[in-house]
Amino acid sequence: MTTTPEVTRTGAPKAKTRAGDRWFSGTALFAGSMILVTLAAVAIFLVIQSLPAFVATNEDASILPDNFWSYVGPLVFGTVWAAALALLMAVPLSLGVALFISHYAPRRLAQALGYVVDLLAAVPSVVFGLWGIGVLAPAVQPIYSWFVDNAGWFPLFNGPVSSTGRTIFTASVVLAVMVTPIITAICREIFLQTPTLHEEAALALGSTRWEMIRMAVFPFARSGIVSAAMLGLGRALGETMAVAMVLSVSGGVTFALFTSGNPSTIAANIALTFPEAYGTNVNVLIATGLILFVVTFAVNAVARYIVSRRKEFSGAN
């Protein structure tokens, strides 16, 4: 006696689902759901613990100058300013290194540089912090003095120069060094995935290697470059120990790069203040963590929107 296969409404035979497929599908669904559950749990904890801080004054929490928003404002500025400076330095350097590895370096040298880049991404942040405070800051302090003395008329270089070199710009350089391996590794893999026919077609038309990269590689990798830059920005926004070790904080909001009056970042402020916090002060610090959570989430949402729009535009063309 033969059995007839089950037929769907469209008339096509229905594929038999194996037990292993059901198990794998359920496991993947559970793993994906746990990410959402964890994210929701973190958000709920932050919101509940932050509610007392939003209405607190300096009488309720000793770390508040007046209210919560006057306290968190300079921290948000310092976080975004340091991360933006780091990204401004890291992205061009990362693109250059990734292009050299993928299109210019000999194979053996490219493999060695690829390993070095991957190893740099695994270096702990405290090591970068020690390098920043022990090597970089003393080395760049004379350079800061020269800029302030000779170009102090420029808004970014004015003000009294820091005597230690532990400024917001030094912290941004350390952040740039930390995020460069991440951006480089992602861009390198994206550049290597460029269709060979596109590159060969550009070269066959008489393009130089740079023109081929500009016309074939960059358009193909544009969305990936944006994703890599946003991933590096997210790392820079949330970095704690390196910034806490390098940056000499005095508070306030200033765009000057080389002065001793430096704004702090949210993550570094939490790390330095939380051990001695008590009462409503703890709620205030958790509330600043909620603000950082929102900022990071917004940055990643904007990056996803840009990438999706790029893909839709490329598909339409």
mmCIF file with all atom_site columns, C-alpha atoms in Angstrom, residues 93-287:
data_model
loop_
_atom_site.group_PDB
_atom_site.id
_atom_site.type_symbol
_atom_site.label_atom_id
_atom_site.label_alt_id
_atom_site.label_comp_id
_atom_site.label_asym_id
_atom_site.label_entity_id
_atom_site.label_seq_id
_atom_site.pdbx_PDB_ins_code
_atom_site.Cartn_x
_atom_site.Cartn_y
_atom_site.Cartn_z
_atom_site.occupancy
_atom_site.B_iso_or_equiv
_atom_site.pdbx_formal_charge
_atom_site.auth_seq_id
_atom_site.auth_comp_id
_atom_site.auth_asym_id
_atom_site.auth_atom_id
_atom_site.pdbx_PDB_model_num
ATOM 1   C CA . LEU A 1 93  ? 42.758 55.443 8.974   1.00 0.00 ? 93  LEU A CA 1
ATOM 2   C CA . SER A 1 94  ? 40.684 52.257 9.011   1.00 0.00 ? 94  SER A CA 1
ATOM 3   C CA . LEU A 1 95  ? 39.654 52.665 5.374   1.00 0.00 ? 95  LEU A CA 1
ATOM 4   C CA . GLY A 1 96  ? 43.264 53.200 4.352   1.00 0.00 ? 96  GLY A CA 1
ATOM 5   C CA . VAL A 1 97  ? 44.529 50.155 6.234   1.00 0.00 ? 97  VAL A CA 1
ATOM 6   C CA . ALA A 1 98  ? 41.667 47.987 4.959   1.00 0.00 ? 98  ALA A CA 1
ATOM 7   C CA . LEU A 1 99  ? 42.300 49.044 1.350   1.00 0.00 ? 99  LEU A CA 1
ATOM 8   C CA . PHE A 1 100 ? 46.018 48.403 1.691   1.00 0.00 ? 100 PHE A CA 1
ATOM 9   C CA . ILE A 1 101 ? 45.390 44.897 3.046   1.00 0.00 ? 101 ILE A CA 1
ATOM 10  C CA . SER A 1 102 ? 42.730 44.008 0.486   1.00 0.00 ? 102 SER A CA 1
ATOM 11  C CA . HIS A 1 103 ? 44.031 45.628 -2.732  1.00 0.00 ? 103 HIS A CA 1
ATOM 12  C CA . TYR A 1 104 ? 47.641 46.804 -2.418  1.00 0.00 ? 104 TYR A CA 1
ATOM 13  C CA . ALA A 1 105 ? 49.702 44.629 -0.087  1.00 0.00 ? 105 ALA A CA 1
ATOM 14  C CA . PRO A 1 106 ? 51.289 41.351 -1.234  1.00 0.00 ? 106 PRO A CA 1
ATOM 15  C CA . ARG A 1 107 ? 49.451 38.270 -0.018  1.00 0.00 ? 107 ARG A CA 1
ATOM 16  C CA . ARG A 1 108 ? 51.888 37.325 2.766   1.00 0.00 ? 108 ARG A CA 1
ATOM 17  C CA . LEU A 1 109 ? 52.095 40.874 4.055   1.00 0.00 ? 109 LEU A CA 1
ATOM 18  C CA . ALA A 1 110 ? 48.308 41.215 3.853   1.00 0.00 ? 110 ALA A CA 1
ATOM 19  C CA . GLN A 1 111 ? 47.832 38.042 5.890   1.00 0.00 ? 111 GLN A CA 1
ATOM 20  C CA . ALA A 1 112 ? 50.300 39.232 8.537   1.00 0.00 ? 112 ALA A CA 1
ATOM 21  C CA . LEU A 1 113 ? 48.651 42.648 8.784   1.00 0.00 ? 113 LEU A CA 1
ATOM 22  C CA . GLY A 1 114 ? 45.246 40.993 9.003   1.00 0.00 ? 114 GLY A CA 1
ATOM 23  C CA . TYR A 1 115 ? 46.417 38.933 11.977  1.00 0.00 ? 115 TYR A CA 1
ATOM 24  C CA . VAL A 1 116 ? 47.851 42.035 13.653  1.00 0.00 ? 116 VAL A CA 1
ATOM 25  C CA . VAL A 1 117 ? 44.596 43.941 13.198  1.00 0.00 ? 117 VAL A CA 1
ATOM 26  C CA . ASP A 1 118 ? 42.607 41.050 14.662  1.00 0.00 ? 118 ASP A CA 1
ATOM 27  C CA . LEU A 1 119 ? 44.973 40.860 17.636  1.00 0.00 ? 119 LEU A CA 1
ATOM 28  C CA . LEU A 1 120 ? 44.676 44.599 18.287  1.00 0.00 ? 120 LEU A CA 1
ATOM 29  C CA . ALA A 1 121 ? 40.903 44.227 18.506  1.00 0.00 ? 121 ALA A CA 1
ATOM 30  C CA . ALA A 1 122 ? 41.411 41.750 21.369  1.00 0.00 ? 122 ALA A CA 1
ATOM 31  C CA . VAL A 1 123 ? 43.648 43.999 23.511  1.00 0.00 ? 123 VAL A CA 1
ATOM 32  C CA . PRO A 1 124 ? 41.876 44.905 26.809  1.00 0.00 ? 124 PRO A CA 1
ATOM 33  C CA . SER A 1 125 ? 40.827 48.507 27.207  1.00 0.00 ? 125 SER A CA 1
ATOM 34  C CA . VAL A 1 126 ? 42.817 48.885 30.434  1.00 0.00 ? 126 VAL A CA 1
ATOM 35  C CA . VAL A 1 127 ? 46.016 48.274 28.450  1.00 0.00 ? 127 VAL A CA 1
ATOM 36  C CA . PHE A 1 128 ? 45.125 51.120 26.098  1.00 0.00 ? 128 PHE A CA 1
ATOM 37  C CA . GLY A 1 129 ? 44.394 53.254 29.149  1.00 0.00 ? 129 GLY A CA 1
ATOM 38  C CA . LEU A 1 130 ? 47.814 52.545 30.630  1.00 0.00 ? 130 LEU A CA 1
ATOM 39  C CA . TRP A 1 131 ? 49.448 53.360 27.302  1.00 0.00 ? 131 TRP A CA 1
ATOM 40  C CA . GLY A 1 132 ? 47.470 56.595 27.047  1.00 0.00 ? 132 GLY A CA 1
ATOM 41  C CA . ILE A 1 133 ? 48.328 57.842 30.523  1.00 0.00 ? 133 ILE A CA 1
ATOM 42  C CA . GLY A 1 134 ? 51.930 56.611 30.588  1.00 0.00 ? 134 GLY A CA 1
ATOM 43  C CA . VAL A 1 135 ? 53.132 57.181 27.029  1.00 0.00 ? 135 VAL A CA 1
ATOM 44  C CA . LEU A 1 136 ? 50.739 59.206 24.887  1.00 0.00 ? 136 LEU A CA 1
ATOM 45  C CA . ALA A 1 137 ? 49.797 62.002 27.286  1.00 0.00 ? 137 ALA A CA 1
ATOM 46  C CA . PRO A 1 138 ? 53.384 63.029 28.184  1.00 0.00 ? 138 PRO A CA 1
ATOM 47  C CA . ALA A 1 139 ? 54.440 62.765 24.532  1.00 0.00 ? 139 ALA A CA 1
ATOM 48  C CA . VAL A 1 140 ? 51.716 65.036 23.149  1.00 0.00 ? 140 VAL A CA 1
ATOM 49  C CA . GLN A 1 141 ? 51.765 67.688 25.895  1.00 0.00 ? 141 GLN A CA 1
ATOM 50  C CA . PRO A 1 142 ? 54.523 69.758 24.177  1.00 0.00 ? 142 PRO A CA 1
ATOM 51  C CA . ILE A 1 143 ? 52.548 69.551 20.924  1.00 0.00 ? 143 ILE A CA 1
ATOM 52  C CA . TYR A 1 144 ? 49.473 70.893 22.724  1.00 0.00 ? 144 TYR A CA 1
ATOM 53  C CA . SER A 1 145 ? 51.534 73.781 24.094  1.00 0.00 ? 145 SER A CA 1
ATOM 54  C CA . TRP A 1 146 ? 52.746 74.660 20.603  1.00 0.00 ? 146 TRP A CA 1
ATOM 55  C CA . PHE A 1 147 ? 49.203 74.711 19.218  1.00 0.00 ? 147 PHE A CA 1
ATOM 56  C CA . VAL A 1 148 ? 47.915 76.891 22.062  1.00 0.00 ? 148 VAL A CA 1
ATOM 57  C CA . ASP A 1 149 ? 50.830 79.330 21.731  1.00 0.00 ? 149 ASP A CA 1
ATOM 58  C CA . ASN A 1 150 ? 50.739 79.623 17.930  1.00 0.00 ? 150 ASN A CA 1
ATOM 59  C CA . ALA A 1 151 ? 47.105 78.912 17.014  1.00 0.00 ? 151 ALA A CA 1
ATOM 60  C CA . GLY A 1 152 ? 45.252 79.934 20.146  1.00 0.00 ? 152 GLY A CA 1
ATOM 61  C CA . TRP A 1 153 ? 42.983 82.181 18.064  1.00 0.00 ? 153 TRP A CA 1
ATOM 62  C CA . PHE A 1 154 ? 41.265 79.036 16.738  1.00 0.00 ? 154 PHE A CA 1
ATOM 63  C CA . PRO A 1 155 ? 38.332 78.098 19.026  1.00 0.00 ? 155 PRO A CA 1
ATOM 64  C CA . LEU A 1 156 ? 39.413 74.461 19.398  1.00 0.00 ? 156 LEU A CA 1
ATOM 65  C CA . PHE A 1 157 ? 42.936 75.456 20.514  1.00 0.00 ? 157 PHE A CA 1
ATOM 66  C CA . ASN A 1 158 ? 42.258 78.320 22.899  1.00 0.00 ? 158 ASN A CA 1
ATOM 67  C CA . GLY A 1 159 ? 42.461 78.332 26.668  1.00 0.00 ? 159 GLY A CA 1
ATOM 68  C CA . PRO A 1 160 ? 45.249 77.414 29.076  1.00 0.00 ? 160 PRO A CA 1
ATOM 69  C CA . VAL A 1 161 ? 47.044 74.270 27.990  1.00 0.00 ? 161 VAL A CA 1
ATOM 70  C CA . SER A 1 162 ? 46.963 71.182 30.185  1.00 0.00 ? 162 SER A CA 1
ATOM 71  C CA . SER A 1 163 ? 50.215 70.512 32.011  1.00 0.00 ? 163 SER A CA 1
ATOM 72  C CA . THR A 1 164 ? 49.683 66.735 31.976  1.00 0.00 ? 164 THR A CA 1
ATOM 73  C CA . GLY A 1 165 ? 48.363 66.149 28.449  1.00 0.00 ? 165 GLY A CA 1
ATOM 74  C CA . ARG A 1 166 ? 45.354 64.267 29.844  1.00 0.00 ? 166 ARG A CA 1
ATOM 75  C CA . THR A 1 167 ? 42.765 66.100 27.776  1.00 0.00 ? 167 THR A CA 1
ATOM 76  C CA . ILE A 1 168 ? 39.614 65.206 25.867  1.00 0.00 ? 168 ILE A CA 1
ATOM 77  C CA . PHE A 1 169 ? 41.676 65.013 22.680  1.00 0.00 ? 169 PHE A CA 1
ATOM 78  C CA . THR A 1 170 ? 44.107 62.523 24.223  1.00 0.00 ? 170 THR A CA 1
ATOM 79  C CA . ALA A 1 171 ? 41.180 60.384 25.326  1.00 0.00 ? 171 ALA A CA 1
ATOM 80  C CA . SER A 1 172 ? 39.758 60.614 21.797  1.00 0.00 ? 172 SER A CA 1
ATOM 81  C CA . VAL A 1 173 ? 43.069 59.456 20.309  1.00 0.00 ? 173 VAL A CA 1
ATOM 82  C CA . VAL A 1 174 ? 43.036 56.440 22.628  1.00 0.00 ? 174 VAL A CA 1
ATOM 83  C CA . LEU A 1 175 ? 39.435 55.703 21.612  1.00 0.00 ? 175 LEU A CA 1
ATOM 84  C CA . ALA A 1 176 ? 40.393 56.028 17.942  1.00 0.00 ? 176 ALA A CA 1
ATOM 85  C CA . VAL A 1 177 ? 43.205 53.508 18.410  1.00 0.00 ? 177 VAL A CA 1
ATOM 86  C CA . MET A 1 178 ? 40.757 51.150 20.128  1.00 0.00 ? 178 MET A CA 1
ATOM 87  C CA . VAL A 1 179 ? 38.022 51.285 17.469  1.00 0.00 ? 179 VAL A CA 1
ATOM 88  C CA . THR A 1 180 ? 40.349 51.291 14.437  1.00 0.00 ? 180 THR A CA 1
ATOM 89  C CA . PRO A 1 181 ? 40.912 47.494 14.480  1.00 0.00 ? 181 PRO A CA 1
ATOM 90  C CA . ILE A 1 182 ? 37.154 46.849 14.613  1.00 0.00 ? 182 ILE A CA 1
ATOM 91  C CA . ILE A 1 183 ? 36.341 49.149 11.699  1.00 0.00 ? 183 ILE A CA 1
ATOM 92  C CA . THR A 1 184 ? 39.370 47.919 9.736   1.00 0.00 ? 184 THR A CA 1
ATOM 93  C CA . ALA A 1 185 ? 38.481 44.242 10.124  1.00 0.00 ? 185 ALA A CA 1
ATOM 94  C CA . ILE A 1 186 ? 34.903 44.766 8.936   1.00 0.00 ? 186 ILE A CA 1
ATOM 95  C CA . CYS A 1 187 ? 35.870 47.017 6.013   1.00 0.00 ? 187 CYS A CA 1
ATOM 96  C CA . ARG A 1 188 ? 38.601 44.594 4.942   1.00 0.00 ? 188 ARG A CA 1
ATOM 97  C CA . GLU A 1 189 ? 36.132 41.711 4.678   1.00 0.00 ? 189 GLU A CA 1
ATOM 98  C CA . ILE A 1 190 ? 33.643 43.880 2.788   1.00 0.00 ? 190 ILE A CA 1
ATOM 99  C CA . PHE A 1 191 ? 36.278 45.099 0.316   1.00 0.00 ? 191 PHE A CA 1
ATOM 100 C CA . LEU A 1 192 ? 37.330 41.502 -0.351  1.00 0.00 ? 192 LEU A CA 1
ATOM 101 C CA . GLN A 1 193 ? 33.722 40.598 -1.213  1.00 0.00 ? 193 GLN A CA 1
ATOM 102 C CA . THR A 1 194 ? 33.551 43.093 -4.088  1.00 0.00 ? 194 THR A CA 1
ATOM 103 C CA . PRO A 1 195 ? 32.648 41.160 -7.267  1.00 0.00 ? 195 PRO A CA 1
ATOM 104 C CA . THR A 1 196 ? 35.796 40.443 -9.227  1.00 0.00 ? 196 THR A CA 1
ATOM 105 C CA . LEU A 1 197 ? 34.002 41.095 -12.523 1.00 0.00 ? 197 LEU A CA 1
ATOM 106 C CA . HIS A 1 198 ? 33.262 44.670 -11.433 1.00 0.00 ? 198 HIS A CA 1
ATOM 107 C CA . GLU A 1 199 ? 36.904 45.317 -10.644 1.00 0.00 ? 199 GLU A CA 1
ATOM 108 C CA . GLU A 1 200 ? 38.143 43.688 -13.841 1.00 0.00 ? 200 GLU A CA 1
ATOM 109 C CA . ALA A 1 201 ? 35.606 45.606 -15.930 1.00 0.00 ? 201 ALA A CA 1
ATOM 110 C CA . ALA A 1 202 ? 36.798 48.914 -14.464 1.00 0.00 ? 202 ALA A CA 1
ATOM 111 C CA . LEU A 1 203 ? 40.437 48.021 -15.113 1.00 0.00 ? 203 LEU A CA 1
ATOM 112 C CA . ALA A 1 204 ? 39.611 46.860 -18.661 1.00 0.00 ? 204 ALA A CA 1
ATOM 113 C CA . LEU A 1 205 ? 38.140 50.286 -19.393 1.00 0.00 ? 205 LEU A CA 1
ATOM 114 C CA . GLY A 1 206 ? 41.499 51.880 -18.603 1.00 0.00 ? 206 GLY A CA 1
ATOM 115 C CA . SER A 1 207 ? 40.922 52.871 -14.981 1.00 0.00 ? 207 SER A CA 1
ATOM 116 C CA . THR A 1 208 ? 43.800 53.114 -12.581 1.00 0.00 ? 208 THR A CA 1
ATOM 117 C CA . ARG A 1 209 ? 43.693 51.052 -9.411  1.00 0.00 ? 209 ARG A CA 1
ATOM 118 C CA . TRP A 1 210 ? 42.436 54.028 -7.393  1.00 0.00 ? 210 TRP A CA 1
ATOM 119 C CA . GLU A 1 211 ? 39.767 54.798 -9.985  1.00 0.00 ? 211 GLU A CA 1
ATOM 120 C CA . MET A 1 212 ? 38.700 51.147 -9.907  1.00 0.00 ? 212 MET A CA 1
ATOM 121 C CA . ILE A 1 213 ? 38.404 51.312 -6.120  1.00 0.00 ? 213 ILE A CA 1
ATOM 122 C CA . ARG A 1 214 ? 36.435 54.552 -6.299  1.00 0.00 ? 214 ARG A CA 1
ATOM 123 C CA . MET A 1 215 ? 34.031 53.298 -8.991  1.00 0.00 ? 215 MET A CA 1
ATOM 124 C CA . ALA A 1 216 ? 33.674 49.608 -8.087  1.00 0.00 ? 216 ALA A CA 1
ATOM 125 C CA . VAL A 1 217 ? 34.745 48.938 -4.486  1.00 0.00 ? 217 VAL A CA 1
ATOM 126 C CA . PHE A 1 218 ? 33.390 51.951 -2.614  1.00 0.00 ? 218 PHE A CA 1
ATOM 127 C CA . PRO A 1 219 ? 29.865 51.833 -4.122  1.00 0.00 ? 219 PRO A CA 1
ATOM 128 C CA . PHE A 1 220 ? 29.611 48.119 -3.319  1.00 0.00 ? 220 PHE A CA 1
ATOM 129 C CA . ALA A 1 221 ? 30.918 48.568 0.250   1.00 0.00 ? 221 ALA A CA 1
ATOM 130 C CA . ARG A 1 222 ? 29.150 51.823 1.138   1.00 0.00 ? 222 ARG A CA 1
ATOM 131 C CA . SER A 1 223 ? 26.513 50.307 3.420   1.00 0.00 ? 223 SER A CA 1
ATOM 132 C CA . GLY A 1 224 ? 29.121 48.079 5.063   1.00 0.00 ? 224 GLY A CA 1
ATOM 133 C CA . ILE A 1 225 ? 31.378 51.047 5.736   1.00 0.00 ? 225 ILE A CA 1
ATOM 134 C CA . VAL A 1 226 ? 28.498 52.854 7.431   1.00 0.00 ? 226 VAL A CA 1
ATOM 135 C CA . SER A 1 227 ? 27.770 49.774 9.544   1.00 0.00 ? 227 SER A CA 1
ATOM 136 C CA . ALA A 1 228 ? 31.429 49.438 10.536  1.00 0.00 ? 228 ALA A CA 1
ATOM 137 C CA . ALA A 1 229 ? 31.666 53.117 11.464  1.00 0.00 ? 229 ALA A CA 1
ATOM 138 C CA . MET A 1 230 ? 28.501 52.920 13.576  1.00 0.00 ? 230 MET A CA 1
ATOM 139 C CA . LEU A 1 231 ? 29.797 49.811 15.329  1.00 0.00 ? 231 LEU A CA 1
ATOM 140 C CA . GLY A 1 232 ? 32.990 51.666 16.144  1.00 0.00 ? 232 GLY A CA 1
ATOM 141 C CA . LEU A 1 233 ? 30.972 54.654 17.324  1.00 0.00 ? 233 LEU A CA 1
ATOM 142 C CA . GLY A 1 234 ? 28.966 52.419 19.635  1.00 0.00 ? 234 GLY A CA 1
ATOM 143 C CA . ARG A 1 235 ? 32.208 51.059 21.115  1.00 0.00 ? 235 ARG A CA 1
ATOM 144 C CA . ALA A 1 236 ? 33.547 54.583 21.602  1.00 0.00 ? 236 ALA A CA 1
ATOM 145 C CA . LEU A 1 237 ? 30.324 55.779 23.248  1.00 0.00 ? 237 LEU A CA 1
ATOM 146 C CA . GLY A 1 238 ? 30.358 53.000 25.816  1.00 0.00 ? 238 GLY A CA 1
ATOM 147 C CA . GLU A 1 239 ? 34.083 52.781 26.556  1.00 0.00 ? 239 GLU A CA 1
ATOM 148 C CA . THR A 1 240 ? 34.788 53.110 30.275  1.00 0.00 ? 240 THR A CA 1
ATOM 149 C CA . MET A 1 241 ? 38.196 52.225 31.666  1.00 0.00 ? 241 MET A CA 1
ATOM 150 C CA . ALA A 1 242 ? 40.443 53.789 29.032  1.00 0.00 ? 242 ALA A CA 1
ATOM 151 C CA . VAL A 1 243 ? 38.634 57.136 29.232  1.00 0.00 ? 243 VAL A CA 1
ATOM 152 C CA . ALA A 1 244 ? 38.463 57.028 33.038  1.00 0.00 ? 244 ALA A CA 1
ATOM 153 C CA . MET A 1 245 ? 42.213 56.456 33.240  1.00 0.00 ? 245 MET A CA 1
ATOM 154 C CA . VAL A 1 246 ? 43.321 58.995 30.625  1.00 0.00 ? 246 VAL A CA 1
ATOM 155 C CA . LEU A 1 247 ? 40.900 61.887 31.012  1.00 0.00 ? 247 LEU A CA 1
ATOM 156 C CA . SER A 1 248 ? 41.497 64.543 33.660  1.00 0.00 ? 248 SER A CA 1
ATOM 157 C CA . VAL A 1 249 ? 37.952 65.721 34.406  1.00 0.00 ? 249 VAL A CA 1
ATOM 158 C CA . SER A 1 250 ? 36.988 69.178 35.605  1.00 0.00 ? 250 SER A CA 1
ATOM 159 C CA . GLY A 1 251 ? 33.383 69.303 34.393  1.00 0.00 ? 251 GLY A CA 1
ATOM 160 C CA . GLY A 1 252 ? 31.624 71.820 32.206  1.00 0.00 ? 252 GLY A CA 1
ATOM 161 C CA . VAL A 1 253 ? 30.975 72.039 28.482  1.00 0.00 ? 253 VAL A CA 1
ATOM 162 C CA . THR A 1 254 ? 33.814 73.190 26.261  1.00 0.00 ? 254 THR A CA 1
ATOM 163 C CA . PHE A 1 255 ? 34.979 72.467 22.723  1.00 0.00 ? 255 PHE A CA 1
ATOM 164 C CA . ALA A 1 256 ? 38.626 73.274 23.521  1.00 0.00 ? 256 ALA A CA 1
ATOM 165 C CA . LEU A 1 257 ? 40.792 70.228 22.902  1.00 0.00 ? 257 LEU A CA 1
ATOM 166 C CA . PHE A 1 258 ? 43.993 70.908 24.832  1.00 0.00 ? 258 PHE A CA 1
ATOM 167 C CA . THR A 1 259 ? 42.896 72.559 28.083  1.00 0.00 ? 259 THR A CA 1
ATOM 168 C CA . SER A 1 260 ? 42.644 71.070 31.558  1.00 0.00 ? 260 SER A CA 1
ATOM 169 C CA . GLY A 1 261 ? 38.916 71.864 31.645  1.00 0.00 ? 261 GLY A CA 1
ATOM 170 C CA . ASN A 1 262 ? 37.539 68.624 30.226  1.00 0.00 ? 262 ASN A CA 1
ATOM 171 C CA . PRO A 1 263 ? 33.996 67.267 30.271  1.00 0.00 ? 263 PRO A CA 1
ATOM 172 C CA . SER A 1 264 ? 33.609 63.696 31.446  1.00 0.00 ? 264 SER A CA 1
ATOM 173 C CA . THR A 1 265 ? 31.783 60.871 29.698  1.00 0.00 ? 265 THR A CA 1
ATOM 174 C CA . ILE A 1 266 ? 28.817 58.970 31.072  1.00 0.00 ? 266 ILE A CA 1
ATOM 175 C CA . ALA A 1 267 ? 30.547 55.603 31.277  1.00 0.00 ? 267 ALA A CA 1
ATOM 176 C CA . ALA A 1 268 ? 33.707 56.984 32.901  1.00 0.00 ? 268 ALA A CA 1
ATOM 177 C CA . ASN A 1 269 ? 31.673 59.057 35.360  1.00 0.00 ? 269 ASN A CA 1
ATOM 178 C CA . ILE A 1 270 ? 29.682 55.995 36.439  1.00 0.00 ? 270 ILE A CA 1
ATOM 179 C CA . ALA A 1 271 ? 32.856 53.936 36.923  1.00 0.00 ? 271 ALA A CA 1
ATOM 180 C CA . LEU A 1 272 ? 34.550 56.627 39.012  1.00 0.00 ? 272 LEU A CA 1
ATOM 181 C CA . THR A 1 273 ? 31.531 57.720 41.075  1.00 0.00 ? 273 THR A CA 1
ATOM 182 C CA . PHE A 1 274 ? 29.531 54.535 41.664  1.00 0.00 ? 274 PHE A CA 1
ATOM 183 C CA . PRO A 1 275 ? 31.788 52.939 44.359  1.00 0.00 ? 275 PRO A CA 1
ATOM 184 C CA . GLU A 1 276 ? 31.105 55.852 46.748  1.00 0.00 ? 276 GLU A CA 1
ATOM 185 C CA . ALA A 1 277 ? 27.481 56.493 45.735  1.00 0.00 ? 277 ALA A CA 1
ATOM 186 C CA . TYR A 1 278 ? 24.596 55.891 48.141  1.00 0.00 ? 278 TYR A CA 1
ATOM 187 C CA . GLY A 1 279 ? 20.856 56.537 48.284  1.00 0.00 ? 279 GLY A CA 1
ATOM 188 C CA . THR A 1 280 ? 19.460 58.657 45.482  1.00 0.00 ? 280 THR A CA 1
ATOM 189 C CA . ASN A 1 281 ? 22.965 59.149 44.087  1.00 0.00 ? 281 ASN A CA 1
ATOM 190 C CA . VAL A 1 282 ? 22.831 55.535 42.889  1.00 0.00 ? 282 VAL A CA 1
ATOM 191 C CA . ASN A 1 283 ? 19.556 56.255 41.092  1.00 0.00 ? 283 ASN A CA 1
ATOM 192 C CA . VAL A 1 284 ? 21.111 59.300 39.454  1.00 0.00 ? 284 VAL A CA 1
ATOM 193 C CA . LEU A 1 285 ? 24.026 57.256 38.110  1.00 0.00 ? 285 LEU A CA 1
ATOM 194 C CA . ILE A 1 286 ? 21.669 54.557 36.849  1.00 0.00 ? 286 ILE A CA 1
ATOM 195 C CA . ALA A 1 287 ? 19.630 57.280 35.144  1.00 0.00 ? 287 ALA A CA 1
#
